[in-house]
Short mmCIF file of C-alpha atoms and ligand atoms in Angstrom, two decimals:
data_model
loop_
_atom_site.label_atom_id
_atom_site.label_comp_id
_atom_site.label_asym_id
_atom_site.label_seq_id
_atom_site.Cartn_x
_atom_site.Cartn_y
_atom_site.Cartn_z
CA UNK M 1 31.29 93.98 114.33
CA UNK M 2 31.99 90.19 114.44
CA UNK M 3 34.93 90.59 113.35
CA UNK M 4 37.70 93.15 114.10
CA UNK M 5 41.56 94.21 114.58
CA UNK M 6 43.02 94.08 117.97
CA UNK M 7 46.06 94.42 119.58
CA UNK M 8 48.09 90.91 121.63
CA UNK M 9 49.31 90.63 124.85
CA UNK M 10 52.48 89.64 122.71
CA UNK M 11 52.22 93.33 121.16
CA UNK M 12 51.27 91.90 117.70
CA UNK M 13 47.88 91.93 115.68
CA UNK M 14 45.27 89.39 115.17
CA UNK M 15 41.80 89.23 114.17
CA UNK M 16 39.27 88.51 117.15
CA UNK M 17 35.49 86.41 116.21
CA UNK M 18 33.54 87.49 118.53
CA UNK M 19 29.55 86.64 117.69
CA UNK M 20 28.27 83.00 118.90
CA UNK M 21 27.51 81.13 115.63
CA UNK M 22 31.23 82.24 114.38
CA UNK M 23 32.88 81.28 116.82
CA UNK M 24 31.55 78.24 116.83
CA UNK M 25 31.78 77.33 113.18
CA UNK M 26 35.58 78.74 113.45
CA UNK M 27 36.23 76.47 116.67
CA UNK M 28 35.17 73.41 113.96
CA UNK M 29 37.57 74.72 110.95
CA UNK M 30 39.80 72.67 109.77
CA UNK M 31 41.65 75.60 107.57
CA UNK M 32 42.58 77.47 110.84
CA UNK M 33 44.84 75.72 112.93
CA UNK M 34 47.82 75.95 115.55
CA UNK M 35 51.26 75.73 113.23
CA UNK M 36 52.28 78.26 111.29
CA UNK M 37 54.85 77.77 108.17
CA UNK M 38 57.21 80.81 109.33
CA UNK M 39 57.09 80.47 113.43
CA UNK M 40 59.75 82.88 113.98
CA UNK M 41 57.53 85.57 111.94
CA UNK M 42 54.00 84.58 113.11
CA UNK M 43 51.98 87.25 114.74
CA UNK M 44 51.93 85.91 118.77
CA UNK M 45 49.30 85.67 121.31
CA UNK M 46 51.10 85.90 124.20
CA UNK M 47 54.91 85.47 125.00
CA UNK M 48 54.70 82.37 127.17
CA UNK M 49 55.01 79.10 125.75
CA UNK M 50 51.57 77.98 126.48
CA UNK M 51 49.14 79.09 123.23
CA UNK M 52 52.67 81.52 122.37
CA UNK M 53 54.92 80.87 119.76
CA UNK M 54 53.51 78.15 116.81
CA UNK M 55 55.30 75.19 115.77
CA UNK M 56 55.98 74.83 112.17
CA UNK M 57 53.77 72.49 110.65
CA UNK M 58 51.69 72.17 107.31
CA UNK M 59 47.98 71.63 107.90
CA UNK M 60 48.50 67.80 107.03
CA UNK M 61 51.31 67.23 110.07
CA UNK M 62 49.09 69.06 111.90
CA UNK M 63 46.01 66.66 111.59
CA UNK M 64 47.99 63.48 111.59
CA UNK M 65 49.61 64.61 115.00
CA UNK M 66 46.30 65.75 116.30
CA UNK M 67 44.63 62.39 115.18
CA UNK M 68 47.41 60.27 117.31
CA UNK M 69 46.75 62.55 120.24
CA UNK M 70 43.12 61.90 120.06
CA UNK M 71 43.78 58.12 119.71
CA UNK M 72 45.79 57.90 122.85
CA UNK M 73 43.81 60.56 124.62
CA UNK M 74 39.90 60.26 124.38
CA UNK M 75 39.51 56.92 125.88
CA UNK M 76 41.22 57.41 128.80
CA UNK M 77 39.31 60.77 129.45
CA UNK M 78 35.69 59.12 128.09
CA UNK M 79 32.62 60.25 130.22
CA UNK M 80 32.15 56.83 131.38
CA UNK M 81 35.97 56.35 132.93
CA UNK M 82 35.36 59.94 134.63
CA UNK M 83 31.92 58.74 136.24
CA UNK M 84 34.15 55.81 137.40
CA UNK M 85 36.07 58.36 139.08
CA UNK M 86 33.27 60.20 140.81
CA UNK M 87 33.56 58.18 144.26
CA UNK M 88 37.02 58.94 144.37
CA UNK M 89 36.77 62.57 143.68
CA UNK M 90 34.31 63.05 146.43
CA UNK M 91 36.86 61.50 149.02
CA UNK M 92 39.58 64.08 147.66
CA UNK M 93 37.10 66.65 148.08
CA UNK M 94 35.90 65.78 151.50
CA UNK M 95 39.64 65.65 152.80
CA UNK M 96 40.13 68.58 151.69
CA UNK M 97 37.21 70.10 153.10
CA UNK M 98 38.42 68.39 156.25
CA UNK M 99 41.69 70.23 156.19
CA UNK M 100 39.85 73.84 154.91
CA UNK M 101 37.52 73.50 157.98
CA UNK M 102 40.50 72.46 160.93
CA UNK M 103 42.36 75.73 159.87
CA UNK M 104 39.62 77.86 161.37
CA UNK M 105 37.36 80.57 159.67
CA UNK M 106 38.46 82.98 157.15
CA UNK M 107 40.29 80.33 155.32
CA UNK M 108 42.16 80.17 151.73
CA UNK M 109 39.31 78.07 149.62
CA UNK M 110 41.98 78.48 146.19
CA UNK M 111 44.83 77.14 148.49
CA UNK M 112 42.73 74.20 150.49
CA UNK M 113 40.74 73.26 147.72
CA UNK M 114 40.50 74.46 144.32
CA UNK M 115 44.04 74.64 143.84
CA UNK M 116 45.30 71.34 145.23
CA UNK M 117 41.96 68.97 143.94
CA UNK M 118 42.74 68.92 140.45
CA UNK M 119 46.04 68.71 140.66
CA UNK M 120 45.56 65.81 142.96
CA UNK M 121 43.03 64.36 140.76
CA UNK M 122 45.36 64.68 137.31
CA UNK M 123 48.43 63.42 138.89
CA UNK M 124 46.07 60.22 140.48
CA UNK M 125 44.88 59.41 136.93
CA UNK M 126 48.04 59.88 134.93
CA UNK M 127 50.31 58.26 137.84
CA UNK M 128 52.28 61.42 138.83
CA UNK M 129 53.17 61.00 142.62
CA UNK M 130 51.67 63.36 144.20
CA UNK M 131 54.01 64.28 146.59
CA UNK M 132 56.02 66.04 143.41
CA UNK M 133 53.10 68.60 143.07
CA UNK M 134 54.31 71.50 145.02
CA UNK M 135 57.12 71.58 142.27
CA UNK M 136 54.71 70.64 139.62
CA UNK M 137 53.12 74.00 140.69
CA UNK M 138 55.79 75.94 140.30
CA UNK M 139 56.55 74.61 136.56
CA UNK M 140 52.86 74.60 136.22
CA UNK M 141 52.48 78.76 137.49
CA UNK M 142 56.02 79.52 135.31
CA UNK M 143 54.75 78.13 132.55
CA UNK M 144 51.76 79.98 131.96
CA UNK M 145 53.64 83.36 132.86
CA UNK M 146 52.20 86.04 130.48
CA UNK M 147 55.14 87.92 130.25
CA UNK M 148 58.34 86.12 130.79
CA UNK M 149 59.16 83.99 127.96
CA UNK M 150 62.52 82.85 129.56
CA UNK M 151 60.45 81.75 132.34
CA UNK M 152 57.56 80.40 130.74
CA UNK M 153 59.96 78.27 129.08
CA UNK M 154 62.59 77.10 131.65
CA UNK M 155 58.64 75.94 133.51
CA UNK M 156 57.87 73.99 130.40
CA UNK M 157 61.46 72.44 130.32
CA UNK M 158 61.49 71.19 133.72
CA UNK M 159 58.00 69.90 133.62
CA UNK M 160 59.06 67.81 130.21
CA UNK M 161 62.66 66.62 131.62
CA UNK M 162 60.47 65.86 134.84
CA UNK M 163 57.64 63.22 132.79
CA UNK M 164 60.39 62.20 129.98
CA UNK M 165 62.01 60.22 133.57
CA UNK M 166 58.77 58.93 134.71
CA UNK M 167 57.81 57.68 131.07
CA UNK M 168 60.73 55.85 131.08
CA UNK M 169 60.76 54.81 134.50
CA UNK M 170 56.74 53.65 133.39
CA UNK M 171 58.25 51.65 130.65
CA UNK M 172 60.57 49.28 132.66
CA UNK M 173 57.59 48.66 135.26
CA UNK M 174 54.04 49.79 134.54
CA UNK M 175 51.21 50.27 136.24
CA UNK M 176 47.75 51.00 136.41
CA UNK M 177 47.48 54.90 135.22
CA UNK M 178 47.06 56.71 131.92
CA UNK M 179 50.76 57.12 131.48
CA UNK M 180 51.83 53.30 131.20
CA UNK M 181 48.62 52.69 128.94
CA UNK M 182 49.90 54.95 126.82
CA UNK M 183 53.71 53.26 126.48
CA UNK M 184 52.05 50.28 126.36
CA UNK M 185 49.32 50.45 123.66
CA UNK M 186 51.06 53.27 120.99
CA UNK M 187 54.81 51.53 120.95
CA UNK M 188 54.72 54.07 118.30
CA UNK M 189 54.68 57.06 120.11
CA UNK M 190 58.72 57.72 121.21
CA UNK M 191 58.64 58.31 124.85
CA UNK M 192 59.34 62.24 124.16
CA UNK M 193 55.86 62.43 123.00
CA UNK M 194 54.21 61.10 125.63
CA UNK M 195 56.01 62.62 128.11
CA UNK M 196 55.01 66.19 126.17
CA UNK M 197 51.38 64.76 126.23
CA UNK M 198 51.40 64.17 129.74
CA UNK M 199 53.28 67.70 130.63
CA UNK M 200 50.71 69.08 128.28
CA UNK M 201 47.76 67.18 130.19
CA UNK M 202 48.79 68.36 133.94
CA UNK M 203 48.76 71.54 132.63
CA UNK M 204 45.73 71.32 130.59
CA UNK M 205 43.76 69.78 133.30
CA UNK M 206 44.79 72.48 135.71
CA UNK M 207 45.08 75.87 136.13
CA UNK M 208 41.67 75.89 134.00
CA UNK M 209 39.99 73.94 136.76
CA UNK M 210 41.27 75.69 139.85
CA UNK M 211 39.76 78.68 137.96
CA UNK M 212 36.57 77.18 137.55
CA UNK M 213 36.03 75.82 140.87
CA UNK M 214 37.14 79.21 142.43
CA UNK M 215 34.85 81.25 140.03
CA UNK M 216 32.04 78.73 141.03
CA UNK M 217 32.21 79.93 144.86
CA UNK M 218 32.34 83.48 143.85
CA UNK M 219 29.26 82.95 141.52
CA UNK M 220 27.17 81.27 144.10
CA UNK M 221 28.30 83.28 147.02
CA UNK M 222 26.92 86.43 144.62
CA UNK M 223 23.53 84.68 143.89
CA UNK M 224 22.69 83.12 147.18
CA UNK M 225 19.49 81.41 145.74
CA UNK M 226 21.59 79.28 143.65
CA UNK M 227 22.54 77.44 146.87
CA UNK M 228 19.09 76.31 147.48
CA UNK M 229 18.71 74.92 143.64
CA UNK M 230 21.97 72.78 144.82
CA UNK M 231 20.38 70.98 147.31
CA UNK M 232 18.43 68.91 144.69
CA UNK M 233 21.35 66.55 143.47
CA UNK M 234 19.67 66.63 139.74
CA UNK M 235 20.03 70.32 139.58
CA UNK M 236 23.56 70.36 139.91
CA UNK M 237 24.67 69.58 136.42
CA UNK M 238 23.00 72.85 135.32
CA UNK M 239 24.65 75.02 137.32
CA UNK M 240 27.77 73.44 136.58
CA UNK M 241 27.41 74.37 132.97
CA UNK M 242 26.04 78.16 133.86
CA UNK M 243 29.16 78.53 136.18
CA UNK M 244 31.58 77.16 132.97
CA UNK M 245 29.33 79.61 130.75
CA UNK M 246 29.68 82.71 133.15
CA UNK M 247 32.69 84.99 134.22
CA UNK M 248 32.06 86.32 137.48
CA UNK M 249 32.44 90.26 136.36
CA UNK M 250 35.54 90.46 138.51
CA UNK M 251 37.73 88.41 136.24
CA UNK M 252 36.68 88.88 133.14
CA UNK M 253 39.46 88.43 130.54
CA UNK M 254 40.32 91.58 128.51
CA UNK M 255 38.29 91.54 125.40
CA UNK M 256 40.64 91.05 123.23
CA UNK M 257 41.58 87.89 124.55
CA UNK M 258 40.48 84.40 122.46
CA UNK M 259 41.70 80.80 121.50
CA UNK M 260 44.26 81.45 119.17
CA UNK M 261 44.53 79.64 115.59
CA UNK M 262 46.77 80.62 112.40
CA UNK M 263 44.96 81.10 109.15
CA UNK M 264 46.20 78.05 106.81
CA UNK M 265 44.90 79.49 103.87
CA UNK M 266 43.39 83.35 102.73
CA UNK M 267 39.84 82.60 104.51
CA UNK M 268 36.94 84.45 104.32
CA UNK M 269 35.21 85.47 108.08
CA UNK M 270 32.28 87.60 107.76
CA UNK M 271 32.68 89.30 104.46
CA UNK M 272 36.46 89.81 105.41
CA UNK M 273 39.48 88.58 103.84
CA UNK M 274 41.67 86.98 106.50
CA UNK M 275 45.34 85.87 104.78
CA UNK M 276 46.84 82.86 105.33
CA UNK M 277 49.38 83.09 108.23
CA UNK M 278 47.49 85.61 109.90
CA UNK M 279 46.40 85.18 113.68
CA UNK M 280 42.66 84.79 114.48
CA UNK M 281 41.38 84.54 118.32
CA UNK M 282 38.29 82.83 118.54
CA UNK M 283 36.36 84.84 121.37
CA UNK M 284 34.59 82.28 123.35
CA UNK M 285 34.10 83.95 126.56
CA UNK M 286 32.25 86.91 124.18
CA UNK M 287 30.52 84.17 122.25
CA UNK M 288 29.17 82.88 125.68
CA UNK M 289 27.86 86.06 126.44
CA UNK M 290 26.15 87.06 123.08
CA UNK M 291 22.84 88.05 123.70
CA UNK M 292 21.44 86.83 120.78
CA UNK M 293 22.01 82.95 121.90
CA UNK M 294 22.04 83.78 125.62
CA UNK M 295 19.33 86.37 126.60
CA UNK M 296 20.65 88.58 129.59
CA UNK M 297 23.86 86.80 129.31
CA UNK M 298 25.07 88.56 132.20
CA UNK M 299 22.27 87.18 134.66
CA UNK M 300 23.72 83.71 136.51
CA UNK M 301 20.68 81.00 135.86
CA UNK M 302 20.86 77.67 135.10
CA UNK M 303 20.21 77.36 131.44
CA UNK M 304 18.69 74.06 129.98
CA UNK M 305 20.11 73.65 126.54
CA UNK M 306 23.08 75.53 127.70
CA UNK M 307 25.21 75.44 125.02
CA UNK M 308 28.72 77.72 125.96
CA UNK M 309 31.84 76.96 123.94
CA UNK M 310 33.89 77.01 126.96
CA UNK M 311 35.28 73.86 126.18
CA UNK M 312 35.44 74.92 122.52
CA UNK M 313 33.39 72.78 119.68
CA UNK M 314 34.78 70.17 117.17
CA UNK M 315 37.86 68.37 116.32
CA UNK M 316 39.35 69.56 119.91
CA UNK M 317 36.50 70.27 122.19
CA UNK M 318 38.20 69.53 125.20
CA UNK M 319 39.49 65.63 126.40
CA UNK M 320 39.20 66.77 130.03
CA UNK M 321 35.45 68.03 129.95
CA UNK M 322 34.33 64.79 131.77
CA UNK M 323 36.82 64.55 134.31
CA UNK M 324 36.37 68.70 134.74
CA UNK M 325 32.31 68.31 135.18
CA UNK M 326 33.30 65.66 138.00
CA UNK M 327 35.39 67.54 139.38
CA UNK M 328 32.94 70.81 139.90
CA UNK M 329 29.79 69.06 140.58
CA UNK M 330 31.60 66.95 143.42
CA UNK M 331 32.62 70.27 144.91
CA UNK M 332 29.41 71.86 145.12
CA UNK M 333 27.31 68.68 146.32
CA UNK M 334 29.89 69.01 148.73
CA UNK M 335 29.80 72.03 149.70
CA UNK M 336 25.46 71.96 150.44
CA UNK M 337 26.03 68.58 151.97
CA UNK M 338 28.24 70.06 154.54
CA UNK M 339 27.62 73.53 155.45
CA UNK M 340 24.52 75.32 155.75
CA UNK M 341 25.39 78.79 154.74
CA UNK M 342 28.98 79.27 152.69
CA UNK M 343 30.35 82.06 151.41
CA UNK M 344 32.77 84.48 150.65
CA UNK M 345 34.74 86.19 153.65
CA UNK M 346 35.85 89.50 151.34
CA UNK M 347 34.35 91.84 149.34
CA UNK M 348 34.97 90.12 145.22
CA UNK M 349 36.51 93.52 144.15
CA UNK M 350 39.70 93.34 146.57
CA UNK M 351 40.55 90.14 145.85
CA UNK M 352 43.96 89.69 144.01
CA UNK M 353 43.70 88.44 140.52
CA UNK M 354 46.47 86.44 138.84
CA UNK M 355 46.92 88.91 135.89
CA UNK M 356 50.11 87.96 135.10
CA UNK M 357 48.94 84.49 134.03
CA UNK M 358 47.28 82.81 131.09
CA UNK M 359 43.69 81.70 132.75
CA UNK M 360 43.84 84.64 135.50
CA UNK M 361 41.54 84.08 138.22
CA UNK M 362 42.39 84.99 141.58
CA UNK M 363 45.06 84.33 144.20
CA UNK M 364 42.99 83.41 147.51
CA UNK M 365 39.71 83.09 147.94
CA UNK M 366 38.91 83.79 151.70
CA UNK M 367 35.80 81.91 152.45
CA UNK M 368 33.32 81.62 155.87
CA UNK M 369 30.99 78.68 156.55
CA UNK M 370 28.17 77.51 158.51
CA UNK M 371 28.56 73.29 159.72
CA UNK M 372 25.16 71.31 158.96
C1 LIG Y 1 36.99 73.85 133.49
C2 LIG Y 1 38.07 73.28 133.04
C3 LIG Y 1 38.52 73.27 131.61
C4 LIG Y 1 38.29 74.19 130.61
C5 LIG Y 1 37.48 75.48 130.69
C6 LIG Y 1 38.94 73.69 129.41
C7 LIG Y 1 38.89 74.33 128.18
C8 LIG Y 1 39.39 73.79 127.01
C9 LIG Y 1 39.19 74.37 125.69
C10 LIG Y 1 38.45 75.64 125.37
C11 LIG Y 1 39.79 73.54 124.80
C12 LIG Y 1 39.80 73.70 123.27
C13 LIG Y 1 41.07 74.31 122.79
C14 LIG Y 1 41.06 74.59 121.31
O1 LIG Y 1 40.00 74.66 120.68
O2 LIG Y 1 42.16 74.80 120.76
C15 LIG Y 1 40.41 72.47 125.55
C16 LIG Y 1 41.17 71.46 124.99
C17 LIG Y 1 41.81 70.51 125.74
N1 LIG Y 1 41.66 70.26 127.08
FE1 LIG Y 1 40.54 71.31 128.38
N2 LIG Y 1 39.56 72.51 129.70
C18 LIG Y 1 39.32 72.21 131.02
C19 LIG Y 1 39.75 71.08 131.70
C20 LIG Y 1 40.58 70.11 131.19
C21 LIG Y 1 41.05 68.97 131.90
C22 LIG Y 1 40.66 68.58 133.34
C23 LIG Y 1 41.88 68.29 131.05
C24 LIG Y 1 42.70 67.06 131.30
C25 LIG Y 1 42.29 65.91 131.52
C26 LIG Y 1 41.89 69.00 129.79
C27 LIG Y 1 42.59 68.61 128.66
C28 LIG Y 1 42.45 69.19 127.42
C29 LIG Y 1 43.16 68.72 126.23
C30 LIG Y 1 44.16 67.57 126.16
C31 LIG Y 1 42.75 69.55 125.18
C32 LIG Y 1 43.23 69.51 123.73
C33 LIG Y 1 42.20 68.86 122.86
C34 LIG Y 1 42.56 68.92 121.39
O3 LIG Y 1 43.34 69.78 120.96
O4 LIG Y 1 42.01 68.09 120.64
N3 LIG Y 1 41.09 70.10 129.91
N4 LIG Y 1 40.13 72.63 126.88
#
């Protein structure tokens, strides 16, 4: 079935999509979206703030905000301003490599390297100093807490009181990042909106990339040959987009899990009736395994069209893919630059997976390595 009944994490009901061509369509309609006209009554996904309670809005606020985000969003995050980037991502990633090879063999890849790179990337871009981030983690990891809504959203306060001062601060005496561009060119966004963009960007740009960077370790580490296809810089971008496509089996999401959107009018999905206000998760890690647009889904091989929805389709395909891509193809040419053999140090299934949080993914990542 394409389309079923399932249970939330929040303990409410929703409608999961699960086939590729849904999905996909879904991802690019405009009648579901993320408000709801009853908030305090709308079915939840989770209980954390992040993708948990809607906002009330009718479908029109909901495009005209959208819209403004775009605006002040996409060309700061275009493809070519991320290639820009590239030579400056390498030197974070080399440091860092630097720092994971001094501590001595097995070493903490997700604390030396996936965790801190994008964080110190993001902060870089939007002008966040980065000697805030060990609290920014904190906000960042209590935010995204599945099941402490108090938490979730004492993270989400702190993290907006923290950019409303910095917006302002970026007001009086700019300079050159993504957060005084904004104040400067959209005098009509109030300064609590772009702080909430920006809180919603270091987030955003985040714990979704430490995941991917970690699960692109595990994936090669598990399919050894892929190393070798790596060491031809043209091949990389392929295996960048099978590692986005693929969950390594040992943290794949429960399947009931999907991007959630509220049904803004009675729509019909596959021959079923879904009423307006109801809760529909769009199941892109199952649409990025369905066999009938990826044959043996489950196999890891670059695929060339490879086209996974894991950074959805449409109106809000993701702002960060660029800098994202960057960001995981600089760690790999990395990695077969500098080592000759590199892998992981512990068997997959005892690592410790961050269940408890929105993207999951695991908690270290012990990792050995050969110099070149
Ligand atoms: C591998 C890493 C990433 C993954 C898998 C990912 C995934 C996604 C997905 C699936 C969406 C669509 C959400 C929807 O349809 O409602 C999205 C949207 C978004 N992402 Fe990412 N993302 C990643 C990295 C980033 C980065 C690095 C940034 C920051 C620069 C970022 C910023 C955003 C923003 C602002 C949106 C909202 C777009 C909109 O609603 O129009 N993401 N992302």
């Amino acid at each position: 079935m394409a389309i079923r009944r399932v249970p939330t994490r929040a303990g409410d009901e929703a409608w999961l999509v699960t086939g590729y061509d849904q999905v996909k369509a879904l991802l690019a309609d405009r009648r579901l979206g993320r408000g709801h006209p009853d908030p305090d009554n709308a079915p939840r996904f989770t209980s954390s703030v992040v993708l948990g309670k809607p906002h009330k809005a009718t479908a029109q606020q909901e495009i005209e905000k959208h819209a403004l985000m775009r605006r002040m969003l996409a060309p700061e995050f275009s493809a070519k301003r991320m290639e820009s980037m590239r030579p400056r991502v390498r030197h974070l990633v080399n440091d860092l490599l630097d720092d994971l090879v001094r501590q001595g063999q097995p070493a903490d890849f997700h604390e030396a390297v996936s965790f801190p790179l994008p964080v110190l990337v993001i902060c870089e871009l939007l002008g966040v100093p980065a000697d805030d981030r060990e609290e920014f983690r904190n906000w960042s990891e209590a935010m995204s807490a599945l099941n402490d809504e108090q938490k979730s959203m004492r993270g989400f306060a702190e993290l907006w009181a923290y950019m409303a001062e910095l917006v302002a601060q970026k007001r009086k005496s700019p300079a050159d990042d993504v957060i005084s561009r904004m104040t400067r060119q959209h005098p009509d966004a109030g300064e609590q909106e772009i702080a909430q963009l920006s809180a919603g960007l270091l987030f955003a740009g985040h714990e979704t990339t430490v995941a991917a960077i970690d699960r692109a370790v595990m994936l090669l580490s598990l399919h050894p040959g892929q190393w070798q296809t790596l060491k031809d810089p043209d091949a990389v971008p392929a295996v960048v987009e099978e590692v986005l496509r693929h969950r390594a089996p040992l943290e794949r999401r429960s399947d009931d899990s999907g991007m959630p959107r509220y049904a803004m009018a009675d729509i019909e999905i596959e021959g079923t009736v879904v009423p307006a206000g109801d809760l529909v998760l769009l199941g892109i890690d199952q649409a990025n395994r369905d066999p009938g647009r990826f044959p043996d889904p489950a196999a890891f091989v670059p695929r060339v069209p490879n086209p996974h929805l894991s950074f959805g389709h449409g109106f809000r395909f993701c702002v960060g893919a660029p800098l994202a891509r960057v960001e995981l193809a600089e760690t790999l040419e990395a990695l077969v630059t500098r080592f000759t053999a590199f892998g992981l140090a512990a068997d997959p299934s005892t690592l410790s997976r961050r269940t408890e949080q929105l993207v999951g993914g695991v908690a270290q990542l012990p990792v050995r390595w050969t110099e070149a």
